[in-house]
Amino acid sequence: MSGASEKPGVLNGFEETVKDFWASRPRRPHAGRKVAGVAAAIGYRYGVDPVVVRIALVVTTIFGGFGVPFYLLGWLFFPGESDEVSGFESLIGRGRSSVSPAFAVVLLVLTVVSTGGSITGSWFDGGGLISCALIAAALYLLHRSRGHLNRPAPVAARTSYPAFTGNGAFTMTDTAEAPSPARGWDPLAADPAGWDLPDAPPAPEPSPTPPPRASHHHGTQRGPRSKVGSATFALAVVTAGAGVLAALNGATWFDAQHIVGLVLGVVGIGLVAGAFAGGGRGLIGLAVPLAIVGMVLTSAPFKNFDVRGGVGDLTRTPQSQAELLPLYQHAAGDIRLDLTELPAGAPYSTNVSNGAGDTTVIVPANADVTFDCRTGAGEASCFGRSSDGISQPALSGTDNGPDGVGGQKITLHVSNSVGNVEVRRD
């Protein structure tokens, strides 16, 4: 074993940085690991708290889905601290690894599958590629700034000791090159100068140990407080506010999922910046609930949740074409729209959108109604047709009433994110 690997000089470009990263890539420790030790390996290698690395992986998993493929890649390509090579290199015959060839194949398959899923199935548009780029950029910048720290020592290849071929232990010959020891009493009466004993094998050097974790005891003097956390929190609040304002002004892309995703991305960048600046651990308390909210909002009932509109119950009974609005929208609460007071005449059309709550629309008994009713989670009942559950297909069609074709023409589009929808006749 030759000790720590040689420290690099100034890394002049991208290619040199990538080559040096591969040559001195993190080694997965035996101590301090939670699963395979990938986060601990990165933390120990670059002097970053492994908790921050784990939180960053969780954030990128929720934000874009690439946290899991990256962890599997680290498991496959980061060698253990006592391994000669990584699991993948061992699979192709480059050396010895604690990851068996069969398990390396399993990791390889899982990596390919999870990578494809993160890129094609992300709930945030382009989130898989964005999270992949963020992880790659973070690793690149970490190695550029901290690649000289804690460089792992190479593990020597295991070799067998050669068979001893010298003279016998008590051969009385003068061919030995060993210096003559001090003469003394010998019960066998053998000349010590003729002894030819094998040399003792060299004592193995101790394996490198991960750097000790910094202990935080009460009363320890702390350095100046980092401003990364405060700055990131302020930027996250501004991002959330801007997203809500954009949604209220008709920007349909800024729904609840995308707003939470943007804020979570800002917090993730703050965690990475805090890893460099030595602060921002308080952002973990913000990232975890945001990640939970993001997971909830990605479920089917909330995919089309709209933050626009008021809160509370809404009841309207328009009595003229001028009073009938093209859109009745509410964020939360019950909506009741009564169209029975509209005078006969020109065709009427309106849309009803509710975030969370029950929606009821009442039409004249003999009106010819073309309808489209849907709800993300709940029961939809329109002119005797019904559906119940989560993400059920929309109910659509035309109902001409008991008198058949010839009544007042009305076109309705009714949608709920969560709650019941009912369209019926007076």
C-alpha positions as a printed Julia matrix, in Angstrom:
426×3 Matrix{Float64}:
   0.0     0.0     0.0
   1.42    3.3    -1.0
  -0.51    5.72    1.17
  -2.74    8.55    0.07
  -2.97    9.2    -3.61
  -0.94   12.05   -4.95
  -2.49   15.47   -4.6
  -3.27   17.1    -7.91
  -2.01   20.44   -9.07
  -4.31   23.06  -10.46
  -7.06   21.43  -12.5
  -6.99   23.43  -15.72
 -10.11   22.2   -17.45
 -13.16   20.0   -17.53
 -11.34   16.94  -18.82
  -8.63   17.08  -16.15
 -11.26   17.51  -13.44
 -13.27   14.51  -14.61
 -10.14   12.32  -14.86
  -8.97   13.33  -11.41
 -12.44   12.71   -9.99
 -12.4     9.17  -11.37
  -8.89    8.52  -10.1
  -9.71    9.73   -6.59
 -13.45    9.06   -6.48
 -15.07    8.58   -3.05
 -14.86    5.23   -1.33
 -17.88    3.83    0.48
 -16.99    3.49    4.19
 -17.95    0.62    6.44
 -18.84    2.95    9.32
 -21.49    5.66    9.13
 -23.38    4.22    6.19
 -27.18    3.94    6.09
 -27.6     1.69    3.02
 -24.57    1.4     0.75
 -22.56    4.36    2.07
 -22.78    6.52   -1.08
 -23.81    9.69    0.74
 -21.25    9.05    3.5
 -18.56    8.48    0.86
 -19.24   11.84   -0.8
 -19.46   13.6     2.55
 -16.18   12.19    3.89
 -14.4    12.7     0.58
 -15.18   16.41    0.3
 -15.57   17.38    3.94
 -19.36   17.83    3.76
 -21.83   16.62    6.36
 -23.3    13.37    4.98
 -26.74   14.47    6.24
 -26.66   17.34    3.75
 -25.79   14.91    0.96
 -28.67   12.61    1.94
 -31.13   15.5     2.01
 -29.9    16.67   -1.4
 -30.49   13.16   -2.79
 -34.01   13.11   -1.34
 -34.72   16.54   -2.84
 -33.51   15.49   -6.29
 -35.55   12.3    -6.01
 -38.75   14.24   -5.28
 -37.93   17.14   -7.57
 -36.96   15.18  -10.66
 -36.47   11.54   -9.75
 -32.73   11.29  -10.46
 -31.64   10.84   -6.84
 -32.31    7.08   -6.93
 -30.4     6.42  -10.19
 -27.47    8.47   -8.89
 -27.37    6.45   -5.66
 -27.37    3.22   -7.64
 -24.58    4.57   -9.86
 -22.55    5.41   -6.76
 -23.16    1.93   -5.36
 -21.96    0.45   -8.65
 -18.95    2.71   -9.4
 -17.69    3.82   -5.94
 -15.44    1.1    -4.47
 -15.64    0.14   -0.83
 -12.88    1.44    1.42
 -11.2    -1.98    1.49
 -11.93   -2.95   -2.13
  -9.41   -2.87   -4.94
 -11.98   -1.71   -7.52
 -15.67   -0.87   -7.8
 -18.41   -3.41   -8.35
 -18.65   -2.64  -12.06
 -14.89   -2.94  -12.56
 -14.92   -6.24  -10.69
 -17.71   -7.42  -12.99
 -15.46   -6.92  -16.02
 -12.45   -8.54  -14.32
 -10.42   -5.51  -13.24
  -9.92   -6.59   -9.62
 -11.51   -7.59   -6.35
 -14.67   -5.99   -4.89
 -17.05   -6.75   -2.04
 -19.93   -6.36   -4.55
 -20.48   -9.77   -6.12
 -20.78  -10.01   -9.93
 -24.4   -11.16   -9.66
 -25.36   -8.22   -7.47
 -23.46   -5.84   -9.76
 -25.64   -7.04  -12.65
 -28.75   -6.4   -10.55
 -27.53   -2.88   -9.73
 -26.81   -2.24  -13.4
 -30.32   -3.27  -14.44
 -31.93   -1.2   -11.67
 -29.83    1.8   -12.69
 -30.93    1.61  -16.32
 -34.6     1.17  -15.4
 -34.66    3.94  -12.79
 -32.77    6.34  -15.07
 -35.31    5.85  -17.84
 -38.17    6.29  -15.4
 -36.76    9.49  -13.92
 -36.32   11.1   -17.34
 -39.61   10.02  -18.92
 -41.9     9.83  -15.9
 -41.05   12.91  -13.84
 -44.02   14.78  -12.41
 -42.15   18.04  -13.01
 -41.71   18.8   -16.73
 -38.07   18.06  -17.52
 -37.39   17.41  -13.84
 -35.33   14.27  -14.46
 -32.87   16.06  -16.71
 -32.78   19.1   -14.42
 -32.01   17.03  -11.31
 -29.37   15.06  -13.25
 -27.72   18.32  -14.32
 -27.84   19.69  -10.76
 -26.17   16.58   -9.32
 -23.48   16.55  -12.02
 -22.79   20.27  -11.55
 -22.62   19.9    -7.77
 -20.13   17.03   -7.99
 -18.03   18.91  -10.53
 -17.89   22.07   -8.4
 -17.2    20.07   -5.24
 -14.25   18.36   -6.87
 -12.92   21.61   -8.33
 -12.97   23.3    -4.93
 -12.37   20.38   -2.52
 -10.8    17.66   -4.61
  -7.54   17.99   -2.69
  -9.21   17.03    0.6
  -9.27   13.5     2.02
  -7.94   11.84   -1.11
  -8.39    8.08   -0.61
  -5.37    5.81   -0.44
  -5.2     3.13   -3.14
  -5.79   -0.43   -1.99
  -2.96   -2.76   -3.01
  -3.89   -5.86   -4.97
  -3.93   -9.04   -2.88
  -0.97  -11.28   -3.67
   0.24  -14.61   -2.22
   3.61  -14.8    -0.58
   6.3   -16.66   -2.61
   7.5   -20.02   -1.39
  10.73  -19.97    0.59
  13.58  -21.36   -1.51
  16.64  -20.55    0.65
  18.89  -22.92    2.53
  17.61  -25.0     5.38
  17.14  -23.44    8.75
  20.13  -25.19   10.23
  22.26  -25.79    7.14
  25.9   -25.42    8.05
  27.1   -23.47    5.03
  28.83  -20.23    4.39
  26.64  -19.14    1.44
  24.31  -17.03    3.58
  24.63  -13.28    3.3
  23.25  -12.5     6.73
  25.67  -10.78    9.09
  27.06  -12.86   11.89
  25.2   -12.37   15.14
  26.93  -12.23   18.49
  28.31  -15.57   19.55
  26.6   -17.3    22.4
  25.8   -20.7    23.8
  24.08  -22.96   21.21
  22.68  -26.31   22.48
  22.78  -27.76   18.9
  26.4   -26.74   18.38
  25.45  -25.19   15.01
  27.32  -22.26   13.63
  24.9   -19.28   13.73
  26.68  -17.85   10.71
  25.3   -20.72    8.69
  21.68  -20.23    9.63
  19.52  -19.2     6.69
  16.1   -18.26    8.1
  13.21  -16.75    6.05
  12.53  -13.08    6.56
   9.36  -12.23    8.41
   6.64  -10.86    6.12
   6.22   -7.09    6.39
   3.5    -5.9     8.71
   0.44   -4.73    6.75
  -0.2    -1.03    6.84
  -3.47    0.0     8.49
  -6.34    0.8     6.12
  -7.26    4.47    5.84
  -9.95    5.59    8.22
 -12.57    8.22    7.37
 -11.99   11.65    8.84
 -13.61   12.05   12.26
 -16.89   13.84   12.37
 -16.9    17.22   13.92
 -18.6    17.08   17.3
 -20.9    19.9    18.32
 -20.86   20.26   22.07
 -22.62   22.88   24.05
 -20.36   25.73   24.88
 -18.19   25.26   21.78
 -17.46   28.56   20.16
 -19.15   28.81   16.78
 -17.96   30.74   13.79
 -19.94   33.47   12.12
 -23.39   32.39   11.05
 -23.71   31.64    7.34
 -26.13   33.76    5.31
 -26.87   30.96    2.85
 -29.93   29.75    4.76
 -31.49   33.19    5.14
 -30.83   34.13    1.53
 -32.24   30.84    0.23
 -35.35   31.13    2.41
 -35.98   34.67    1.16
 -35.51   33.57   -2.46
 -37.87   30.61   -1.91
 -40.57   32.93   -0.53
 -40.16   35.3    -3.49
 -40.34   32.34   -5.92
 -43.52   31.01   -4.3
 -45.12   34.47   -4.32
 -44.22   35.07   -7.96
 -45.64   31.67   -8.92
 -48.94   32.35   -7.13
 -49.23   35.8    -8.74
 -48.57   34.31  -12.16
 -51.25   31.67  -11.55
 -53.78   34.29  -10.45
 -53.07   36.23  -13.64
 -53.89   33.31  -15.9
 -50.52   31.58  -16.41
 -51.77   28.0   -16.52
 -48.3    26.45  -16.17
 -48.0    27.77  -12.61
 -50.21   25.24  -10.88
 -49.65   23.97   -7.34
 -47.27   21.19   -8.38
 -45.02   23.46  -10.43
 -44.92   26.16   -7.76
 -43.86   23.63   -5.09
 -41.35   22.16   -7.54
 -39.77   25.56   -8.18
 -39.51   26.31   -4.45
 -38.04   22.87   -3.8
 -35.49   23.49   -6.54
 -34.46   26.77   -4.9
 -34.06   25.01   -1.54
 -32.0    22.25   -3.2
 -29.65   24.82   -4.73
 -29.37   26.44   -1.3
 -28.39   23.1     0.25
 -25.67   22.63   -2.36
 -24.42   26.19   -1.8
 -24.48   25.59    1.94
 -22.28   22.53    1.47
 -19.62   24.82   -0.01
 -20.1    27.75    2.37
 -20.49   25.66    5.51
 -24.08   26.65    6.35
 -27.7    26.23    5.39
 -28.45   23.11    7.45
 -31.65   24.79    8.64
 -32.99   24.42    5.09
 -33.43   20.71    5.81
 -36.44   21.6     7.93
 -37.96   23.34    4.91
 -36.99   20.75    2.3
 -38.58   17.78    4.08
 -42.16   19.17    4.36
 -41.91   20.59    0.84
 -40.93   17.17   -0.45
 -43.92   15.62    1.34
 -46.27   18.26   -0.09
 -44.81   17.66   -3.54
 -45.47   13.92   -3.26
 -49.07   14.56   -2.15
 -49.71   17.03   -4.96
 -48.43   14.57   -7.56
 -51.15   12.12   -6.65
 -54.06   11.96   -9.06
 -56.65   14.03   -7.11
 -54.41   17.1    -7.14
 -52.96   17.0   -10.65
 -55.34   19.7   -11.91
 -55.75   21.59   -8.67
 -56.19   25.3    -9.38
 -55.23   27.98   -6.87
 -57.28   30.68   -8.59
 -60.66   31.84   -7.33
 -62.01   32.59   -3.89
 -62.53   30.47   -0.82
 -65.93   29.69    0.66
 -69.37   28.76   -0.7
 -70.55   30.34   -3.95
 -74.21   30.49   -5.05
 -75.28   32.16   -8.31
 -78.61   32.39  -10.14
 -78.11   34.42  -13.33
 -81.3    35.8   -14.88
 -79.97   37.16  -18.16
 -77.28   36.66  -20.76
 -75.33   39.57  -19.22
 -75.4    38.02  -15.75
 -74.16   34.62  -16.95
 -70.38   34.52  -16.61
 -68.2    32.52  -18.99
 -66.3    31.07  -16.01
 -67.22   30.36  -12.39
 -64.01   29.5   -10.56
 -63.28   28.73   -6.92
 -60.2    27.48   -5.06
 -62.08   25.84   -2.19
 -65.72   25.65   -1.16
 -69.07   24.54   -2.57
 -70.45   25.99   -5.82
 -74.18   26.03   -6.67
 -75.14   27.43  -10.08
 -78.84   27.66  -10.95
 -79.56   28.27  -14.65
 -83.35   27.8   -14.47
 -83.99   31.57  -14.41
 -82.35   32.24  -17.76
 -84.79   33.39  -20.44
 -85.24   31.33  -23.6
 -83.32   32.61  -26.57
 -79.77   32.41  -27.8
 -77.6    29.45  -26.76
 -75.82   29.72  -23.41
 -72.35   28.43  -22.52
 -70.37   28.5   -19.3
 -67.54   26.74  -17.43
 -67.41   25.81  -13.76
 -64.07   24.99  -12.09
 -63.64   24.1    -8.41
 -60.45   23.2    -6.56
 -61.85   21.46   -3.5
 -65.53   21.17   -2.69
 -68.86   20.07   -4.16
 -70.27   21.56   -7.37
 -73.96   21.51   -8.32
 -75.42   22.88  -11.56
 -79.2    22.99  -12.15
 -80.6    23.42  -15.68
 -84.16   23.95  -16.99
 -86.3    20.83  -17.31
 -86.57   20.92  -21.11
 -83.17   22.38  -22.06
 -80.92   20.62  -24.59
 -77.64   20.36  -22.68
 -74.24   19.43  -24.06
 -72.1    18.6   -21.04
 -68.65   17.57  -19.87
 -68.33   16.61  -16.17
 -65.22   15.4   -14.37
 -63.65   15.21  -10.9
 -60.18   14.17   -9.77
 -61.42   12.42   -6.65
 -65.06   11.99   -5.77
 -68.4    11.22   -7.42
 -69.64   12.74  -10.69
 -73.34   12.51  -11.56
 -74.67   14.09  -14.75
 -78.19   13.4   -16.06
 -78.36    9.91  -14.62
 -74.81    8.91  -15.58
 -72.3     8.59  -12.76
 -68.71    7.68  -11.89
 -66.99    7.38   -8.54
 -63.34    7.17   -7.53
 -60.02    8.73   -8.43
 -59.14    9.98  -11.94
 -62.23    8.5   -13.54
 -62.95    9.34  -17.19
 -65.03   12.44  -17.82
 -68.78   12.09  -18.37
 -69.71   13.82  -21.61
 -72.54   13.86  -24.07
 -75.83   15.59  -24.89
 -79.12   15.3   -22.99
 -82.24   16.76  -24.66
 -84.6    16.3   -21.74
 -87.96   14.54  -21.63
 -89.41   16.58  -24.53
 -86.62   15.7   -26.95
 -84.81   18.06  -29.29
 -86.04   21.63  -29.45
 -85.38   23.12  -26.03
 -83.03   25.91  -24.93
 -79.47   25.03  -25.89
 -76.89   25.09  -23.03
 -73.23   24.01  -23.11
 -71.61   23.12  -19.76
 -68.04   22.24  -18.78
 -67.82   21.31  -15.09
 -64.59   20.17  -13.39
 -63.49   19.52   -9.81
 -60.08   18.61   -8.45
 -61.47   17.09   -5.25
 -65.17   16.79   -4.44
 -68.49   15.75   -5.95
 -70.01   17.06   -9.2
 -73.72   17.0    -9.95
 -75.59   18.3   -13.03
 -79.36   17.83  -12.92
 -82.62   19.23  -14.15
 -85.01   21.37  -12.15
